[in-house]
Amino acid sequence: MPDPFFTPISGFDLPRFAGVPTFMRLPHVEFDHPRFPEVQIGLIGAPWDGGTTNRPGPRHGPRQLRDMSTMIRAQNGATGARPFEAANCADLGDVAPNPADLMDSLQRMETFYARVRAANVRPLTAGGDHLCTLPILRALAKDRPLGMIHFDSHTDLYHSYFDGTMYTHGTPFRRAVEEGLLDPQRVVMIGIRGTAYDNEDRDFADSVGIRVIPIEEFHTRGVADVMSEARDIAGAGDTYVSYDIDFVDPAFAPGTGTPEVGGPNSYQAIEVVRELQGVTIVGADLVEVSPPFDATGATAYLGASIMFELLCVMTG
Amino acid sequence: MPDPFFTPISGFDLPRFAGVPTFMRLPHVEFDHPRFPEVQIGLIGAPWDGGTTNRPGPRHGPRQLRDMSTMIRAQNGATGARPFEAANCADLGDVAPNPADLMDSLQRMETFYARVRAANVRPLTAGGDHLCTLPILRALAKDRPLGMIHFDSHTDLYHSYFDGTMYTHGTPFRRAVEEGLLDPQRVVMIGIRGTAYDNEDRDFADSVGIRVIPIEEFHTRGVADVMSEARDIAGAGDTYVSYDIDFVDPAFAPGTGTPEVGGPNSYQAIEVVRELQGVTIVGADLVEVSPPFDATGATAYLGASIMFELLCVMTG
Amino acid sequence: MPDPFFTPISGFDLPRFAGVPTFMRLPHVEFDHPRFPEVQIGLIGAPWDGGTTNRPGPRHGPRQLRDMSTMIRAQNGATGARPFEAANCADLGDVAPNPADLMDSLQRMETFYARVRAANVRPLTAGGDHLCTLPILRALAKDRPLGMIHFDSHTDLYHSYFDGTMYTHGTPFRRAVEEGLLDPQRVVMIGIRGTAYDNEDRDFADSVGIRVIPIEEFHTRGVADVMSEARDIAGAGDTYVSYDIDFVDPAFAPGTGTPEVGGPNSYQAIEVVRELQGVTIVGADLVEVSPPFDATGATAYLGASIMFELLCVMTG
Amino acid sequence: MPDPFFTPISGFDLPRFAGVPTFMRLPHVEFDHPRFPEVQIGLIGAPWDGGTTNRPGPRHGPRQLRDMSTMIRAQNGATGARPFEAANCADLGDVAPNPADLMDSLQRMETFYARVRAANVRPLTAGGDHLCTLPILRALAKDRPLGMIHFDSHTDLYHSYFDGTMYTHGTPFRRAVEEGLLDPQRVVMIGIRGTAYDNEDRDFADSVGIRVIPIEEFHTRGVADVMSEARDIAGAGDTYVSYDIDFVDPAFAPGTGTPEVGGPNSYQAIEVVRELQGVTIVGADLVEVSPPFDATGATAYLGASIMFELLCVMTG
Amino acid sequence: MPDPFFTPISGFDLPRFAGVPTFMRLPHVEFDHPRFPEVQIGLIGAPWDGGTTNRPGPRHGPRQLRDMSTMIRAQNGATGARPFEAANCADLGDVAPNPADLMDSLQRMETFYARVRAANVRPLTAGGDHLCTLPILRALAKDRPLGMIHFDSHTDLYHSYFDGTMYTHGTPFRRAVEEGLLDPQRVVMIGIRGTAYDNEDRDFADSVGIRVIPIEEFHTRGVADVMSEARDIAGAGDTYVSYDIDFVDPAFAPGTGTPEVGGPNSYQAIEVVRELQGVTIVGADLVEVSPPFDATGATAYLGASIMFELLCVMTG
Amino acid sequence: MPDPFFTPISGFDLPRFAGVPTFMRLPHVEFDHPRFPEVQIGLIGAPWDGGTTNRPGPRHGPRQLRDMSTMIRAQNGATGARPFEAANCADLGDVAPNPADLMDSLQRMETFYARVRAANVRPLTAGGDHLCTLPILRALAKDRPLGMIHFDSHTDLYHSYFDGTMYTHGTPFRRAVEEGLLDPQRVVMIGIRGTAYDNEDRDFADSVGIRVIPIEEFHTRGVADVMSEARDIAGAGDTYVSYDIDFVDPAFAPGTGTPEVGGPNSYQAIEVVRELQGVTIVGADLVEVSPPFDATGATAYLGASIMFELLCVMTG
C-alpha cells in the first residue's frame, strides 16, 4: 500500500488549483527533512538562466512548472502507470543559484546535485536554461561517462560564444564531452533544426560520434523508428535524458527563448518519452521553459505533462 | 428562395466585425417573438459553469462564441452546404442560470430546453461547462433514451467528487445513464486522454457498454475509420452530439479549464463533425470554451467553426 | 532574536523568484505540524469563488498571491516595521472548499477557521470571493459581535439575488448583521461607488447604523480624515478588517471580477492600511483578486503588498 | 412607471455576463422596428477607423463597448440618476461603414445620422475613430452651428496629412469649422497634451476663437474650475459633446491608437462628465476605443462607464 | 569571399535581440545609398492595410517582422543554403503609404516598386495586407504577365465588396488578371478553405483557368505531390510567389485578420517553400501578419522564417 | 535652419508605425559613420541585464523603446521645445554586451562610452538594467566626480548580494561612490519606497551624505518643492541623471522587474524631468524597462516619453 506521506493530494480532497504548489502536489522534502532518506526520485527546480544568450526567463520555469503541475493526476491515462506508487517521489525544492555570477551558480548546482546523488536520489529537474544540465552531469557522471538521449532543436555543442565565452546554454554538451561526462558514442540528439551559424557544432558531433537526428529525418521516419534507434544508441548503460522544451513546435510550446518552427506536436512530444521505457535513466531534466514568454501557462503545462511521462518511465 | 428574416447579415452589407453579435448573425428570436414558431434550429447560450471543479470561465463562453461567430460566412467551403437556407435558424438567446445555485440552475435549464423541445426546435447549444448537457438531455430524452456521440478528452463518467458531490462537470453522463437519458449501447466517447484519478470511469463505461476510444486509438486509426464506427454505434436512432472543446489539442484550443495535451489538430476537429453526415441529430452542443483562458479568442473562433459544421450536418 | 524557523527566506539566500512559493516565504505549517502551536498569525488561502455572480476567478487568488508575495522583503520601507520578528507568522495552507457545493464550502470554511481561532491564531486570509468572509466571521465572532472596517467599492449588503438566493458575494454582510456577527454601529464601509441596482443596500445600512463613506467623500476628505473617523467607529473593541481589492481603481487592480472605475490609487490603497495602527484587529482578509483577469500579476502584487501592510498593523 | 420595453434586463434576472450584448442591455431597435418612433436617445455604434493615421482598431470599439456595457446597472451610484427611466433609450445598432472607402463611409454615416435626427432621436455614439464625428456633425448641425465640449489629448484641428489628405482623424474639427458645423466661439477643447508636429493646429484655434485648455492648466486648476469655464463657453445653445478616450491617461485607458501620457485619472474622467449637467446636449460620442490594444477590456469598461455618465447628463 | 557590407551581423558579435532591427540584420540601404546599385535582392516593408475589410493590423507587420527576423541566423539548417552569401541582400526600408487614402497608397507603392525593378532588384516584401500585392504586380509585370504560386486560405478573387468597392484585400488577383498582370493558366492557389460567401471567386478561377487546390486536397495528397503540380503550372517563366500567412493554421499563425481553421502546420508551411527550388522567382511576398492579434510575436517569427526560406529559394 | 540629416522623419511623410525603428526616428550613426563627428547628443541602447537579481528582461529594453519612440513628434507640447533642432541628435546603435559574462560586459560598456565621451557626445542611454549605469559613470566621470539626480524606488546602494557578489543592479551607486565617480554630497535619490531587506543602504547614504527622499516625502511636498531641492543639491557642476522606470507606479509602468506600488503617476513622472531645466546634464539614462513584463508596450511608451523630456532639458 502506498505511503500516504509520498502520495500527492488528490483533486477530490483539495481542488487542483488550491494549496501550496509543489511539483505534482508531492511532499516538500528538503535535505534536512526527516523523510529525506526515503526519497527515491527527487523533483528539483533549477531557477537559473545565466547561460542564456538570447531571450531570458527560464529562471522562472520551476515556479510556473510547479503551478501547472498541480493539474496532474495520479495515473497515466495511456499506460496505466501510477508512478507515485512505484517510487517515493518528493519535491526537493530549488537549488539556490546566484543570478549575477555564472561560475558561482555552476558550483552551487554541482554541489547540490552531488548531495542528491550521494543520497541515491535520482533527480528529475525542472530548468532553468540548458547550461544547468552541465553541473548536473558533473555531479551524476563523476565516476563514469553517461549516455544521453537529448530532445532539442539545437545541439548545444558550440565551442564558445562572443569571443571565447565557454559557458552558455549553447555549449553545455561540448563541455560535457570534453570533461568526459558523456560517452559520445552513446549520445543521440533528436529534433535538431532551425537556422544555424555554421557547421561547427555538427562537425564536432561527427568527429566524436554523437548521432544527430535532424527534424526532417524525424518527420520522415516517425517516432517509433527514431526512438528504437535512440534506445539502441543509449544501450543498457546509465543514461541521462535531457529534454529542451524547444524540441516541441512553438505553437505547442511558445514559452521558450529560442524557438524554432517546424517541430513535433504535443502528441509526439509525449510519445517520444513513452518510448524510453527500458532505458536505464539515472536522471532527467526538462529545461528552457520561459514563463515571461508563456502568458497562458500552456508551455509549462506541456512541460509538466512531459515531466510526468518522464517520471513514469523512470519508475516503469 | 431563402426567407430574408432567417438569413444572416452578409459581410458585404455590414462588415463582419460590426453589429450586435448574435450567433452567426442570425436573428435574435426569443420565445415570445412572433417568428419563434417558424424556428427549426435554435442556437442557444448556456452561460453557466457552476459544475466546474477546476479552472472556471465557461459562463463567458456564449458571449465570446457569439462575438467570433460573426466571422462565419454563409457557405461551407468544403462541402458547399448552405445551412441557413436549409433550415430556419435563429439565436434564441441565453438560458438564465443562477450562478450561485447549482440545483436551481439545472432546473432553469431543463425548463428552458423543455420549452425548446415542445416547440419542435432542435437546439445547438454553446456552453457553459459540461454539466449543462445534463439538463438538456433531461429535456430532450424525456420519453426515450438517446444515443450520443461525445468528443472529449474526459469521459465525464465519474460517480462523484469531493466526498459525494453528485453534480459536477465530471459526472453528467454517469447521471444521464442512471436516469435513463442515454442508451449506453449507443454511446461512443472519442479522444479520451490525460492523466486519470483511477479507472472508476472507464470501469463504469465497460460495465454498461459505453464505447470509449482513447486518443492513442484515434491517432492510430484515423478520423474516417473511427467515425465510421461511431456512426455504427449511434445507429439510426435519435442521437445527441456533445462536443467538449478540450477534445482538441490545447495549442488549437487553449481557452478551456481542463486541457489535456496530445489531442487532435483543428483540421481533425472539423473532419470528425463532417463525418456525422447521416446521423439523426436531435440536438448538439459545444461546451467548455473558457474565454478568461483564451485571450486571443482563438478557441472561440474554432468553437464557432465547429458549431457551423454541426449546423451543416444537422441540416444536411 | 528572531526564531529562524519563523523567518522568511531572504532574497540574498535564495532569489525571490525561486523556491516553493508560500505566503511571503514563511514556513508552511498546517494544523498537524509540530510548530503549529507557536503560530500567532496564520496566513491562509481561501480558494473559492462559488458566491460570485459576475466574472469568476478568485478561486485562483491564493495561488497567485503566494507567487507574487515572494517579492516582499522583511521590512516596511516606510514605517520600519519588521512584522516577521514581531510575531510568529506562518502559511497555514488553503482551506479545502467544494467548488460545486456552496453550502458545503461555507461549512468547510467555518470549521477550518474555528480550529484556527481555537488555537488563538489570528487569521490573515487571501480570498477567494467576498462570501468567504461570512464563514470566517461565523468562526471569529461566535461569542460577540465584531466591529469591521471594510474597504470596497460595493457594500455587499444586498438581501438576495436571483429570486431569493441568499448567499452570494453581494450579501455576506447582510447575513453577518442578521446573524449577530457584526455590530453595525461599529462597521464602516469605505470607497463605495459604481452603478447600483437600487438603494436597497444603502437603506439597510442606514437602518442598522452602518456608516457608508462613498468614494466622492473619500476623494474630498482625504485618507487621513476618513481613516480617523473609521478608527473612531471601530473603537477599542475587537475588529475585523475586510479588504476587497476592487476598492482600488482598476488601473491599479485590474484583476477582479466586478471592477468600478474612479477608485483610489495604489498609494492611497496602502495608506489606508497604515492608518489602521491602533485598531484591535482580530483577523483580516484581502479578497476578490481574480488571476484570470490579471494577466500580468499586477493585482496580486498589489494584493500581496496590502497583505504585508495588514500584517504590519496586526503586529504593530 | 418605466416602460418594461425600454428597461434594461436586470443582473438579478439574467447575469450580467449573459445574453446577446446590446448597449447597457437596452432593447435593440433599428429604424424599421415598430417601437423606433418612441426612442428618445439612441445608442449607436460607428465601427469605422478609416481615418486613422496611426495604430488602427477603433472599428472594433462598438462590439467591445457593448460587451463591457452589460456590467452597467440601472442607477448612478453617485448622483442617484436612473437614466433609463428618464428617457426612452435604445440600441439602434451599428451604422454600416465601408472599410475600404473613406468617402463612401462618411456619406453612409451622414445619411444614417440624418435619419436619426429626423426622428428626433438624440444620438450617443460609440466610435470608431474621431473622423466619425464629422459626418455626425454634418447631420446634426445642418441648420445651425453647434457648440462643442471636446475632451481629448489632441485638438484634431490639423489642416491635412500626407501631402494634402483632408480627411483623417486628426482633421475633423478643422473641417467642421470650415463647413460651419461648429461655432468656434462656443468650442472648448480640454486635456490637450503630448508631442506635437508644430503649432499649426493651435494657431488655427487661436485664429477662430476656439478655447484650448492644455493638460497642465487642467491639472493646475482642477476639474470644477475648468468645467465651469467650459459650461460658460458652450452657453445655453445646442452643444455636442465629443469624448476621445485618449483624454484619459493610458494607464486607465490603454486601448487606444495614439495615447499620450500624463492625462487625467478615471475619477476625473467621470467627474468632467458629471460637470456637464445643465448643458444642452444634442448628441455625444465616445471615440477611439481600440480593442486590439486593450486585451483586458479595461478601456472599454471605462468607456462604457463614461457613456453611462453621458447618458445621465443627457437625461438629467 | 562574402562582402562584409552585405553580411548580417552575427549573434556572436551582437546578441540577436540587440541593435537597430533591420530585416535579418542586413544593411539598411535606401535608394539614395551609395551601395544601392549593388543590391540584388531587396527586403521591403509595405506597412499598409487600407484594403482590409475585416480585422486590421497588417500595417504593423513590417515592424514586427523586422524585430523577430533578427533571430534568423546565416545558414539554412536543413538545406545548408547561405543566402546572404549567394546574393547581395539589403533592407530597402518601407514604402511610404497613405493610411487615409487607398488610391494614393496604391500609386505610391507602384512607383516605389517600379524604381526597385528599374534597378534590377528582386523584391521580397513584408506586408501589409494582400491588396499590397496588386501595385507590386503592376510594377513587376508591366511588360508581360507573370505566373504565380499563391499560398492562402482565400482566393482573393472576388469582384467587389460593399456595393461595388473594387479594391480590397479580397480582390487583388481579380484585378491582376483583368489588367493582364497574371497569366491565369500559370497561376495556382494552394490551401483554400473556410466558409465562403458564395462560389463567385471559384467560378471566376475556373473560367480563366486558375488552378485552385483546396485544403482537403492538400491534406490528402501531401506537400510533395501538390508542389510538384504547382511547379508544373508555374513552368519555366517568370513567376511571383505570394504567401498569405493565413495559409497556415491559426494555432501556428494566430496574428492575422481573417484566420481559417484547419490549415497546414509550421513544418508544412516551410516545406512548401523549399519545394519552390527551381522556380524562376522574380519577386515574393509574405503578407497579412497582423501584430495587434499576435501578442507573443509567434506569427511574425514564423513569417520571418518563411521569408528566410523564400530568400533561400530565390538565391538557390 | 535645421540640418535635414539630423531631422527625424515626420509622421506626415512616413506614418509613425512605419520604417526601420531608430530612437525617435533619428539617423543611425555609428562610430565609423562620416557624420559621427557632428553628433552632439547620442541616443544609445544598452541591451544588457546581467546584473538583475530578480525578474529579467531589460536586455530587450532598447528594442522596444526604439519601437515605441517612433510615436514621438518633433515638438514638446507643453514647453514648445524642439530638441532635434537645438542639437544634433543621433541613434548611435547598441553597445554590444556579453550576455553570459558580467565582467566582460562592464568592460565593453565602459570602452564604448569612453569613445562616446572622447567625441564630446553627451549620451542618453536606454537600458538595460541599472548596473549599466556603472560603466557609463566610469567613462564619464574619469576625471572628476559627478553629481547625480536619481529617480528610483530603490537606492541601489547595497554593498553586495548572495554572499559577496559585488556587481548587481542593486549595487551600482555603492561602487560608484567607492570609486569616486560620484560626489555623494551632490547626489539625491527621489521616490525610494517598497519593502527593504534592512537599513544597510540607507545607513550608507547617510554616512556619505547622499540625500534620500522617500516617496512619502515626495507625495507630501509635491514635485516643485522636491525638485527645487534636487537642483540645489546637484548645483552648477556636471551632473548625471539616472531614471529607473520603477520610480513610476507600476500601473503606469508595469514592465519592470522589481516594481514597487505607491509611486508617482505619469504626469509627475514627466514633471520631474521638466524641473531639471538648468541642471548641467552630462549624460542621462532611462533603465529597467523590461518588455517581457510589458505586453502592451505601455511602459516603453512612457519610457520613450521620458527620454524625450530628458532630451528637451539636455538641449534646453
PDB file of N, CA, C and O in Angstrom, chain A residues 23-45:
ATOM      1  N   PHE A  23       5.768  20.400  -6.836  1.00  0.00           N
ATOM      2  CA  PHE A  23       5.691  19.600  -8.057  1.00  0.00           C
ATOM      3  C   PHE A  23       4.692  18.462  -7.878  1.00  0.00           C
ATOM      4  O   PHE A  23       4.849  17.624  -6.976  1.00  0.00           O
ATOM      5  N   MET A  24       3.679  18.447  -8.697  1.00  0.00           N
ATOM      6  CA  MET A  24       2.693  17.359  -8.737  1.00  0.00           C
ATOM      7  C   MET A  24       2.067  17.084  -7.378  1.00  0.00           C
ATOM      8  O   MET A  24       1.619  15.985  -7.125  1.00  0.00           O
ATOM      9  N   ARG A  25       2.063  18.112  -6.542  1.00  0.00           N
ATOM     10  CA  ARG A  25       1.465  18.048  -5.201  1.00  0.00           C
ATOM     11  C   ARG A  25       2.161  17.016  -4.311  1.00  0.00           C
ATOM     12  O   ARG A  25       1.541  16.490  -3.363  1.00  0.00           O
ATOM     13  N   LEU A  26       3.422  16.768  -4.586  1.00  0.00           N
ATOM     14  CA  LEU A  26       4.207  15.857  -3.763  1.00  0.00           C
ATOM     15  C   LEU A  26       4.639  16.571  -2.483  1.00  0.00           C
ATOM     16  O   LEU A  26       4.599  17.793  -2.406  1.00  0.00           O
ATOM     17  N   PRO A  27       5.078  15.818  -1.487  1.00  0.00           N
ATOM     18  CA  PRO A  27       5.573  16.472  -0.276  1.00  0.00           C
ATOM     19  C   PRO A  27       6.853  17.248  -0.573  1.00  0.00           C
ATOM     20  O   PRO A  27       7.650  16.853  -1.424  1.00  0.00           O
ATOM     21  N   HIS A  28       7.007  18.335   0.149  1.00  0.00           N
ATOM     22  CA  HIS A  28       8.203  19.169   0.029  1.00  0.00           C
ATOM     23  C   HIS A  28       9.216  18.655   1.048  1.00  0.00           C
ATOM     24  O   HIS A  28       9.034  18.814   2.244  1.00  0.00           O
ATOM     25  N   VAL A  29      10.272  18.067   0.542  1.00  0.00           N
ATOM     26  CA  VAL A  29      11.231  17.385   1.408  1.00  0.00           C
ATOM     27  C   VAL A  29      12.631  17.903   1.092  1.00  0.00           C
ATOM     28  O   VAL A  29      13.234  17.491   0.111  1.00  0.00           O
ATOM     29  N   GLU A  30      13.132  18.812   1.900  1.00  0.00           N
ATOM     30  CA  GLU A  30      14.494  19.287   1.670  1.00  0.00           C
ATOM     31  C   GLU A  30      15.494  18.352   2.357  1.00  0.00           C
ATOM     32  O   GLU A  30      15.114  17.408   3.048  1.00  0.00           O
ATOM     33  N   PHE A  31      16.773  18.631   2.127  1.00  0.00           N
ATOM     34  CA  PHE A  31      17.812  17.710   2.625  1.00  0.00           C
ATOM     35  C   PHE A  31      17.684  17.407   4.119  1.00  0.00           C
ATOM     36  O   PHE A  31      17.974  16.303   4.572  1.00  0.00           O
ATOM     37  N   ASP A  32      17.258  18.403   4.888  1.00  0.00           N
ATOM     38  CA  ASP A  32      17.245  18.217   6.335  1.00  0.00           C
ATOM     39  C   ASP A  32      15.916  17.681   6.856  1.00  0.00           C
ATOM     40  O   ASP A  32      15.702  17.615   8.074  1.00  0.00           O
ATOM     41  N   HIS A  33      15.053  17.289   5.951  1.00  0.00           N
ATOM     42  CA  HIS A  33      13.743  16.761   6.357  1.00  0.00           C
ATOM     43  C   HIS A  33      13.918  15.307   6.833  1.00  0.00           C
ATOM     44  O   HIS A  33      14.674  14.556   6.224  1.00  0.00           O
ATOM     45  N   PRO A  34      13.204  14.912   7.896  1.00  0.00           N
ATOM     46  CA  PRO A  34      13.404  13.543   8.422  1.00  0.00           C
ATOM     47  C   PRO A  34      13.097  12.434   7.409  1.00  0.00           C
ATOM     48  O   PRO A  34      13.675  11.355   7.486  1.00  0.00           O
ATOM     49  N   ARG A  35      12.206  12.705   6.462  1.00  0.00           N
ATOM     50  CA  ARG A  35      11.875  11.645   5.494  1.00  0.00           C
ATOM     51  C   ARG A  35      12.796  11.668   4.281  1.00  0.00           C
ATOM     52  O   ARG A  35      12.622  10.846   3.381  1.00  0.00           O
ATOM     53  N   PHE A  36      13.726  12.595   4.213  1.00  0.00           N
ATOM     54  CA  PHE A  36      14.578  12.694   3.025  1.00  0.00           C
ATOM     55  C   PHE A  36      15.273  11.374   2.680  1.00  0.00           C
ATOM     56  O   PHE A  36      15.352  10.993   1.508  1.00  0.00           O
ATOM     57  N   PRO A  37      15.777  10.633   3.671  1.00  0.00           N
ATOM     58  CA  PRO A  37      16.484   9.399   3.311  1.00  0.00           C
ATOM     59  C   PRO A  37      15.632   8.380   2.561  1.00  0.00           C
ATOM     60  O   PRO A  37      16.172   7.483   1.909  1.00  0.00           O
ATOM     61  N   GLU A  38      14.314   8.538   2.639  1.00  0.00           N
ATOM     62  CA  GLU A  38      13.447   7.573   1.944  1.00  0.00           C
ATOM     63  C   GLU A  38      13.148   7.957   0.507  1.00  0.00           C
ATOM     64  O   GLU A  38      12.564   7.175  -0.241  1.00  0.00           O
ATOM     65  N   VAL A  39      13.521   9.177   0.136  1.00  0.00           N
ATOM     66  CA  VAL A  39      13.192   9.646  -1.216  1.00  0.00           C
ATOM     67  C   VAL A  39      13.980   8.851  -2.256  1.00  0.00           C
ATOM     68  O   VAL A  39      15.173   8.629  -2.099  1.00  0.00           O
ATOM     69  N   GLN A  40      13.295   8.457  -3.332  1.00  0.00           N
ATOM     70  CA  GLN A  40      13.965   7.720  -4.408  1.00  0.00           C
ATOM     71  C   GLN A  40      14.118   8.578  -5.666  1.00  0.00           C
ATOM     72  O   GLN A  40      15.116   8.493  -6.369  1.00  0.00           O
ATOM     73  N   ILE A  41      13.109   9.371  -5.917  1.00  0.00           N
ATOM     74  CA  ILE A  41      13.197  10.294  -7.048  1.00  0.00           C
ATOM     75  C   ILE A  41      12.902  11.691  -6.530  1.00  0.00           C
ATOM     76  O   ILE A  41      11.884  11.917  -5.872  1.00  0.00           O
ATOM     77  N   GLY A  42      13.815  12.602  -6.838  1.00  0.00           N
ATOM     78  CA  GLY A  42      13.659  13.970  -6.356  1.00  0.00           C
ATOM     79  C   GLY A  42      13.337  14.921  -7.497  1.00  0.00           C
ATOM     80  O   GLY A  42      14.096  15.000  -8.465  1.00  0.00           O
ATOM     81  N   LEU A  43      12.232  15.613  -7.397  1.00  0.00           N
ATOM     82  CA  LEU A  43      11.908  16.661  -8.370  1.00  0.00           C
ATOM     83  C   LEU A  43      12.515  17.957  -7.859  1.00  0.00           C
ATOM     84  O   LEU A  43      12.251  18.369  -6.718  1.00  0.00           O
ATOM     85  N   ILE A  44      13.308  18.583  -8.696  1.00  0.00           N
ATOM     86  CA  ILE A  44      14.142  19.707  -8.268  1.00  0.00           C
ATOM     87  C   ILE A  44      13.982  20.866  -9.243  1.00  0.00           C
ATOM     88  O   ILE A  44      13.932  20.655 -10.454  1.00  0.00           O
ATOM     89  N   GLY A  45      13.910  22.055  -8.710  1.00  0.00           N
ATOM     90  CA  GLY A  45      13.901  23.228  -9.570  1.00  0.00           C
ATOM     91  C   GLY A  45      15.292  23.834  -9.690  1.00  0.00           C
ATOM     92  O   GLY A  45      16.003  23.935  -8.692  1.00  0.00           O
TER      93      GLY A  45
END
